[in-house]
């Protein structure tokens, strides 16, 4: 599984959380980042190697780890 998260440079006082505060936590591996001309930042994540089952392999890329919010 892979996830793309887009961060917009806009401040809101309230919002909808991306992830639930309950349930299992999954470590994510940052694969790539992109800065778009409008100031938006795109973050591309995959499930971290330690979270994969034996028959899956992690994509190659940046080794930085990130936690879901």
PDB file as gemmi writes it, atoms N, CA and C in Angstrom:
CRYST1    1.000    1.000    1.000  90.00  90.00  90.00 P 1                      
ATOM      1  N   UNK A   1       0.837  -1.188   0.000  1.00  0.00           N  
ATOM      2  CA  UNK A   1       0.000   0.000   0.000  1.00  0.00           C  
ATOM      3  C   UNK A   1       0.875   1.241   0.000  1.00  0.00           C  
ATOM      4  N   UNK A   2       0.408   2.257  -0.665  1.00  0.00           N  
ATOM      5  CA  UNK A   2       1.088   3.540  -0.687  1.00  0.00           C  
ATOM      6  C   UNK A   2       0.078   4.639  -0.404  1.00  0.00           C  
ATOM      7  N   UNK A   3       0.583   5.735   0.131  1.00  0.00           N  
ATOM      8  CA  UNK A   3      -0.262   6.867   0.485  1.00  0.00           C  
ATOM      9  C   UNK A   3       0.356   8.139  -0.053  1.00  0.00           C  
ATOM     10  N   UNK A   4      -0.475   9.011  -0.601  1.00  0.00           N  
ATOM     11  CA  UNK A   4      -0.078  10.363  -0.981  1.00  0.00           C  
ATOM     12  C   UNK A   4      -0.833  11.306  -0.058  1.00  0.00           C  
ATOM     13  N   UNK A   5      -0.104  12.164   0.625  1.00  0.00           N  
ATOM     14  CA  UNK A   5      -0.721  13.167   1.495  1.00  0.00           C  
ATOM     15  C   UNK A   5      -0.321  14.532   0.955  1.00  0.00           C  
ATOM     16  N   UNK A   6      -1.318  15.380   0.728  1.00  0.00           N  
ATOM     17  CA  UNK A   6      -1.078  16.711   0.189  1.00  0.00           C  
ATOM     18  C   UNK A   6      -1.329  17.736   1.287  1.00  0.00           C  
ATOM     19  N   UNK A   7      -0.343  18.599   1.501  1.00  0.00           N  
ATOM     20  CA  UNK A   7      -0.442  19.640   2.526  1.00  0.00           C  
ATOM     21  C   UNK A   7      -0.590  20.975   1.808  1.00  0.00           C  
ATOM     22  N   UNK A   8      -1.682  21.664   2.114  1.00  0.00           N  
ATOM     23  CA  UNK A   8      -1.955  22.962   1.508  1.00  0.00           C  
ATOM     24  C   UNK A   8      -1.591  24.068   2.492  1.00  0.00           C  
ATOM     25  N   UNK A   9      -0.983  25.158   2.004  1.00  0.00           N  
ATOM     26  CA  UNK A   9      -0.583  26.252   2.891  1.00  0.00           C  
ATOM     27  C   UNK A   9      -1.764  27.154   3.272  1.00  0.00           C  
ATOM     28  N   UNK A  10      -2.753  26.551   3.906  1.00  0.00           N  
ATOM     29  CA  UNK A  10      -3.949  27.269   4.337  1.00  0.00           C  
ATOM     30  C   UNK A  10      -4.210  26.897   5.783  1.00  0.00           C  
ATOM     31  N   UNK A  11      -4.562  27.862   6.611  1.00  0.00           N  
ATOM     32  CA  UNK A  11      -4.813  27.604   8.025  1.00  0.00           C  
ATOM     33  C   UNK A  11      -6.320  27.584   8.291  1.00  0.00           C  
ATOM     34  N   UNK A  12      -6.781  26.496   8.869  1.00  0.00           N  
ATOM     35  CA  UNK A  12      -8.174  26.363   9.289  1.00  0.00           C  
ATOM     36  C   UNK A  12      -8.190  26.158  10.800  1.00  0.00           C  
ATOM     37  N   UNK A  13      -9.192  26.686  11.455  1.00  0.00           N  
ATOM     38  CA  UNK A  13      -9.288  26.516  12.902  1.00  0.00           C  
ATOM     39  C   UNK A  13      -9.772  25.116  13.274  1.00  0.00           C  
ATOM     40  N   UNK A  14     -10.490  24.463  12.389  1.00  0.00           N  
ATOM     41  CA  UNK A  14     -10.963  23.106  12.649  1.00  0.00           C  
ATOM     42  C   UNK A  14     -10.782  22.295  11.374  1.00  0.00           C  
ATOM     43  N   UNK A  15     -10.918  21.003  11.511  1.00  0.00           N  
ATOM     44  CA  UNK A  15     -10.778  20.160  10.332  1.00  0.00           C  
ATOM     45  C   UNK A  15     -11.067  18.719  10.664  1.00  0.00           C  
ATOM     46  N   UNK A  16     -10.975  17.894   9.674  1.00  0.00           N  
ATOM     47  CA  UNK A  16     -11.214  16.467   9.821  1.00  0.00           C  
ATOM     48  C   UNK A  16      -9.860  15.777   9.946  1.00  0.00           C  
ATOM     49  N   UNK A  17      -9.639  14.990  11.020  1.00  0.00           N  
ATOM     50  CA  UNK A  17      -8.357  14.284  11.160  1.00  0.00           C  
ATOM     51  C   UNK A  17      -8.148  13.287  10.022  1.00  0.00           C  
ATOM     52  N   UNK A  18      -6.900  13.126   9.604  1.00  0.00           N  
ATOM     53  CA  UNK A  18      -6.581  12.152   8.566  1.00  0.00           C  
ATOM     54  C   UNK A  18      -6.643  10.724   9.093  1.00  0.00           C  
ATOM     55  N   UNK A  19      -6.238  10.540  10.352  1.00  0.00           N  
ATOM     56  CA  UNK A  19      -6.165   9.210  10.935  1.00  0.00           C  
ATOM     57  C   UNK A  19      -6.871   9.197  12.274  1.00  0.00           C  
ATOM     58  N   UNK A  20      -7.461   8.068  12.621  1.00  0.00           N  
ATOM     59  CA  UNK A  20      -8.124   7.884  13.905  1.00  0.00           C  
ATOM     60  C   UNK A  20      -7.081   7.820  15.015  1.00  0.00           C  
ATOM     61  N   UNK A  21      -7.435   8.305  16.197  1.00  0.00           N  
ATOM     62  CA  UNK A  21      -6.519   8.218  17.337  1.00  0.00           C  
ATOM     63  C   UNK A  21      -6.569   6.849  17.993  1.00  0.00           C  
ATOM     64  N   UNK A  22      -7.514   6.012  17.613  1.00  0.00           N  
ATOM     65  CA  UNK A  22      -7.603   4.669  18.161  1.00  0.00           C  
ATOM     66  C   UNK A  22      -7.228   3.657  17.097  1.00  0.00           C  
ATOM     67  N   UNK A  23      -6.951   2.465  17.506  1.00  0.00           N  
ATOM     68  CA  UNK A  23      -6.613   1.421  16.546  1.00  0.00           C  
ATOM     69  C   UNK A  23      -5.114   1.245  16.417  1.00  0.00           C  
ATOM     70  N   UNK A  24      -4.702   0.281  15.630  1.00  0.00           N  
ATOM     71  CA  UNK A  24      -3.273  -0.020  15.487  1.00  0.00           C  
ATOM     72  C   UNK A  24      -2.538   1.106  14.745  1.00  0.00           C  
ATOM     73  N   UNK A  25      -1.295   1.317  15.134  1.00  0.00           N  
ATOM     74  CA  UNK A  25      -0.442   2.307  14.482  1.00  0.00           C  
ATOM     75  C   UNK A  25       0.421   1.597  13.437  1.00  0.00           C  
ATOM     76  N   UNK A  26       0.678   2.251  12.327  1.00  0.00           N  
ATOM     77  CA  UNK A  26       1.491   1.704  11.256  1.00  0.00           C  
ATOM     78  C   UNK A  26       2.617   2.680  10.960  1.00  0.00           C  
ATOM     79  N   UNK A  27       3.851   2.175  10.949  1.00  0.00           N  
ATOM     80  CA  UNK A  27       4.982   3.023  10.576  1.00  0.00           C  
ATOM     81  C   UNK A  27       5.009   3.152   9.056  1.00  0.00           C  
ATOM     82  N   UNK A  28       5.243   4.378   8.617  1.00  0.00           N  
ATOM     83  CA  UNK A  28       5.303   4.654   7.197  1.00  0.00           C  
ATOM     84  C   UNK A  28       6.716   5.053   6.812  1.00  0.00           C  
ATOM     85  N   UNK A  29       7.072   4.780   5.575  1.00  0.00           N  
ATOM     86  CA  UNK A  29       8.374   5.156   5.044  1.00  0.00           C  
ATOM     87  C   UNK A  29       8.172   6.224   3.985  1.00  0.00           C  
ATOM     88  N   UNK A  30       8.855   7.346   4.145  1.00  0.00           N  
ATOM     89  CA  UNK A  30       8.760   8.424   3.176  1.00  0.00           C  
ATOM     90  C   UNK A  30       9.524   8.031   1.917  1.00  0.00           C  
ATOM     91  N   UNK A  31       8.823   8.004   0.786  1.00  0.00           N  
ATOM     92  CA  UNK A  31       9.422   7.622  -0.490  1.00  0.00           C  
ATOM     93  C   UNK A  31       9.871   8.853  -1.267  1.00  0.00           C  
ATOM     94  N   UNK A  32       9.020   9.881  -1.290  1.00  0.00           N  
ATOM     95  CA  UNK A  32       9.297  11.045  -2.133  1.00  0.00           C  
ATOM     96  C   UNK A  32       8.521  12.238  -1.617  1.00  0.00           C  
ATOM     97  N   UNK A  33       9.005  13.423  -1.916  1.00  0.00           N  
ATOM     98  CA  UNK A  33       8.276  14.660  -1.654  1.00  0.00           C  
ATOM     99  C   UNK A  33       8.310  15.507  -2.917  1.00  0.00           C  
ATOM    100  N   UNK A  34       7.270  16.287  -3.102  1.00  0.00           N  
ATOM    101  CA  UNK A  34       7.212  17.211  -4.243  1.00  0.00           C  
ATOM    102  C   UNK A  34       6.629  18.527  -3.753  1.00  0.00           C  
ATOM    103  N   UNK A  35       7.202  19.619  -4.202  1.00  0.00           N  
ATOM    104  CA  UNK A  35       6.651  20.941  -3.914  1.00  0.00           C  
ATOM    105  C   UNK A  35       6.018  21.438  -5.203  1.00  0.00           C  
ATOM    106  N   UNK A  36       4.745  21.773  -5.111  1.00  0.00           N  
ATOM    107  CA  UNK A  36       3.978  22.207  -6.280  1.00  0.00           C  
ATOM    108  C   UNK A  36       4.002  23.734  -6.326  1.00  0.00           C  
ATOM    109  N   UNK A  37       3.882  24.321  -7.506  1.00  0.00           N  
ATOM    110  CA  UNK A  37       4.036  25.772  -7.689  1.00  0.00           C  
ATOM    111  C   UNK A  37       3.084  26.616  -6.841  1.00  0.00           C  
ATOM    112  N   UNK A  38       1.929  26.062  -6.442  1.00  0.00           N  
ATOM    113  CA  UNK A  38       0.982  26.826  -5.623  1.00  0.00           C  
ATOM    114  C   UNK A  38       1.333  26.765  -4.129  1.00  0.00           C  
ATOM    115  N   UNK A  39       2.466  26.129  -3.776  1.00  0.00           N  
ATOM    116  CA  UNK A  39       2.891  26.031  -2.386  1.00  0.00           C  
ATOM    117  C   UNK A  39       2.488  24.735  -1.710  1.00  0.00           C  
ATOM    118  N   UNK A  40       1.696  23.940  -2.387  1.00  0.00           N  
ATOM    119  CA  UNK A  40       1.257  22.663  -1.850  1.00  0.00           C  
ATOM    120  C   UNK A  40       2.452  21.700  -1.795  1.00  0.00           C  
ATOM    121  N   UNK A  41       2.492  20.862  -0.753  1.00  0.00           N  
ATOM    122  CA  UNK A  41       3.540  19.860  -0.611  1.00  0.00           C  
ATOM    123  C   UNK A  41       2.897  18.483  -0.717  1.00  0.00           C  
ATOM    124  N   UNK A  42       3.460  17.617  -1.565  1.00  0.00           N  
ATOM    125  CA  UNK A  42       2.964  16.247  -1.729  1.00  0.00           C  
ATOM    126  C   UNK A  42       3.957  15.304  -1.051  1.00  0.00           C  
ATOM    127  N   UNK A  43       3.461  14.475  -0.154  1.00  0.00           N  
ATOM    128  CA  UNK A  43       4.276  13.490   0.555  1.00  0.00           C  
ATOM    129  C   UNK A  43       3.841  12.101   0.115  1.00  0.00           C  
ATOM    130  N   UNK A  44       4.781  11.297  -0.341  1.00  0.00           N  
ATOM    131  CA  UNK A  44       4.493   9.953  -0.840  1.00  0.00           C  
ATOM    132  C   UNK A  44       5.080   8.950   0.152  1.00  0.00           C  
ATOM    133  N   UNK A  45       4.211   8.125   0.753  1.00  0.00           N  
ATOM    134  CA  UNK A  45       4.617   7.158   1.770  1.00  0.00           C  
ATOM    135  C   UNK A  45       4.269   5.741   1.339  1.00  0.00           C  
ATOM    136  N   UNK A  46       5.023   4.781   1.879  1.00  0.00           N  
ATOM    137  CA  UNK A  46       4.661   3.368   1.787  1.00  0.00           C  
ATOM    138  C   UNK A  46       4.725   2.798   3.194  1.00  0.00           C  
ATOM    139  N   UNK A  47       4.172   1.618   3.373  1.00  0.00           N  
ATOM    140  CA  UNK A  47       4.249   0.966   4.675  1.00  0.00           C  
ATOM    141  C   UNK A  47       5.698   0.583   4.917  1.00  0.00           C  
ATOM    142  N   UNK A  48       6.207   0.866   6.118  1.00  0.00           N  
ATOM    143  CA  UNK A  48       7.596   0.600   6.468  1.00  0.00           C  
ATOM    144  C   UNK A  48       7.919  -0.885   6.367  1.00  0.00           C  
ATOM    145  N   UNK A  49       9.174  -1.212   6.080  1.00  0.00           N  
ATOM    146  CA  UNK A  49       9.626  -2.588   5.867  1.00  0.00           C  
ATOM    147  C   UNK A  49       9.223  -3.498   7.023  1.00  0.00           C  
ATOM    148  N   UNK A  50       9.350  -3.055   8.261  1.00  0.00           N  
ATOM    149  CA  UNK A  50       9.011  -3.872   9.426  1.00  0.00           C  
ATOM    150  C   UNK A  50       7.534  -4.210   9.522  1.00  0.00           C  
ATOM    151  N   UNK A  51       6.681  -3.470   8.832  1.00  0.00           N  
ATOM    152  CA  UNK A  51       5.231  -3.678   8.869  1.00  0.00           C  
ATOM    153  C   UNK A  51       4.747  -4.607   7.763  1.00  0.00           C  
ATOM    154  N   UNK A  52       5.613  -4.944   6.796  1.00  0.00           N  
ATOM    155  CA  UNK A  52       5.192  -5.752   5.662  1.00  0.00           C  
ATOM    156  C   UNK A  52       5.141  -7.232   6.027  1.00  0.00           C  
ATOM    157  N   UNK A  53       4.253  -7.954   5.403  1.00  0.00           N  
ATOM    158  CA  UNK A  53       4.203  -9.401   5.595  1.00  0.00           C  
ATOM    159  C   UNK A  53       5.341 -10.046   4.815  1.00  0.00           C  
ATOM    160  N   UNK A  54       5.584 -11.320   5.000  1.00  0.00           N  
ATOM    161  CA  UNK A  54       6.708 -12.016   4.383  1.00  0.00           C  
ATOM    162  C   UNK A  54       6.666 -12.035   2.864  1.00  0.00           C  
ATOM    163  N   UNK A  55       5.488 -11.926   2.261  1.00  0.00           N  
ATOM    164  CA  UNK A  55       5.409 -12.017   0.798  1.00  0.00           C  
ATOM    165  C   UNK A  55       5.383 -10.660   0.109  1.00  0.00           C  
ATOM    166  N   UNK A  56       5.623  -9.580   0.848  1.00  0.00           N  
ATOM    167  CA  UNK A  56       5.643  -8.251   0.265  1.00  0.00           C  
ATOM    168  C   UNK A  56       7.056  -7.683   0.360  1.00  0.00           C  
ATOM    169  N   UNK A  57       7.385  -6.789  -0.540  1.00  0.00           N  
ATOM    170  CA  UNK A  57       8.669  -6.101  -0.461  1.00  0.00           C  
ATOM    171  C   UNK A  57       8.428  -4.607  -0.483  1.00  0.00           C  
ATOM    172  N   UNK A  58       9.337  -3.885   0.143  1.00  0.00           N  
ATOM    173  CA  UNK A  58       9.206  -2.432   0.208  1.00  0.00           C  
ATOM    174  C   UNK A  58       9.759  -1.801  -1.052  1.00  0.00           C  
ATOM    175  N   UNK A  59       9.155  -0.688  -1.503  1.00  0.00           N  
ATOM    176  CA  UNK A  59       9.707   0.017  -2.648  1.00  0.00           C  
ATOM    177  C   UNK A  59      11.033   0.667  -2.268  1.00  0.00           C  
ATOM    178  N   UNK A  60      11.907   0.845  -3.235  1.00  0.00           N  
ATOM    179  CA  UNK A  60      13.183   1.500  -2.992  1.00  0.00           C  
ATOM    180  C   UNK A  60      12.956   3.004  -2.954  1.00  0.00           C  
ATOM    181  N   UNK A  61      13.717   3.694  -2.107  1.00  0.00           N  
ATOM    182  CA  UNK A  61      13.596   5.154  -2.042  1.00  0.00           C  
ATOM    183  C   UNK A  61      14.234   5.682  -0.791  1.00  0.00           C  
ATOM    184  N   UNK A  62      13.889   6.896  -0.421  1.00  0.00           N  
ATOM    185  CA  UNK A  62      14.425   7.556   0.754  1.00  0.00           C  
ATOM    186  C   UNK A  62      14.172   6.701   1.990  1.00  0.00           C  
ATOM    187  N   UNK A  63      15.150   6.600   2.862  1.00  0.00           N  
ATOM    188  CA  UNK A  63      15.039   5.742   4.041  1.00  0.00           C  
ATOM    189  C   UNK A  63      14.431   6.461   5.242  1.00  0.00           C  
ATOM    190  N   UNK A  64      13.988   7.702   5.106  1.00  0.00           N  
ATOM    191  CA  UNK A  64      13.390   8.421   6.220  1.00  0.00           C  
ATOM    192  C   UNK A  64      12.070   7.808   6.641  1.00  0.00           C  
ATOM    193  N   UNK A  65      11.836   7.726   7.949  1.00  0.00           N  
ATOM    194  CA  UNK A  65      10.591   7.161   8.458  1.00  0.00           C  
ATOM    195  C   UNK A  65       9.676   8.294   8.918  1.00  0.00           C  
ATOM    196  N   UNK A  66       8.407   8.065   8.814  1.00  0.00           N  
ATOM    197  CA  UNK A  66       7.419   9.031   9.272  1.00  0.00           C  
ATOM    198  C   UNK A  66       6.311   8.295   9.990  1.00  0.00           C  
ATOM    199  N   UNK A  67       5.718   8.925  10.972  1.00  0.00           N  
ATOM    200  CA  UNK A  67       4.597   8.354  11.695  1.00  0.00           C  
ATOM    201  C   UNK A  67       3.323   8.995  11.211  1.00  0.00           C  
ATOM    202  N   UNK A  68       2.237   8.241  11.110  1.00  0.00           N  
ATOM    203  CA  UNK A  68       0.966   8.882  10.753  1.00  0.00           C  
ATOM    204  C   UNK A  68       0.531   9.814  11.865  1.00  0.00           C  
ATOM    205  N   UNK A  69      -0.189  10.851  11.512  1.00  0.00           N  
ATOM    206  CA  UNK A  69      -0.675  11.822  12.479  1.00  0.00           C  
ATOM    207  C   UNK A  69      -1.802  11.217  13.270  1.00  0.00           C  
TER     208      UNK A  69                                                      
END                                                                             
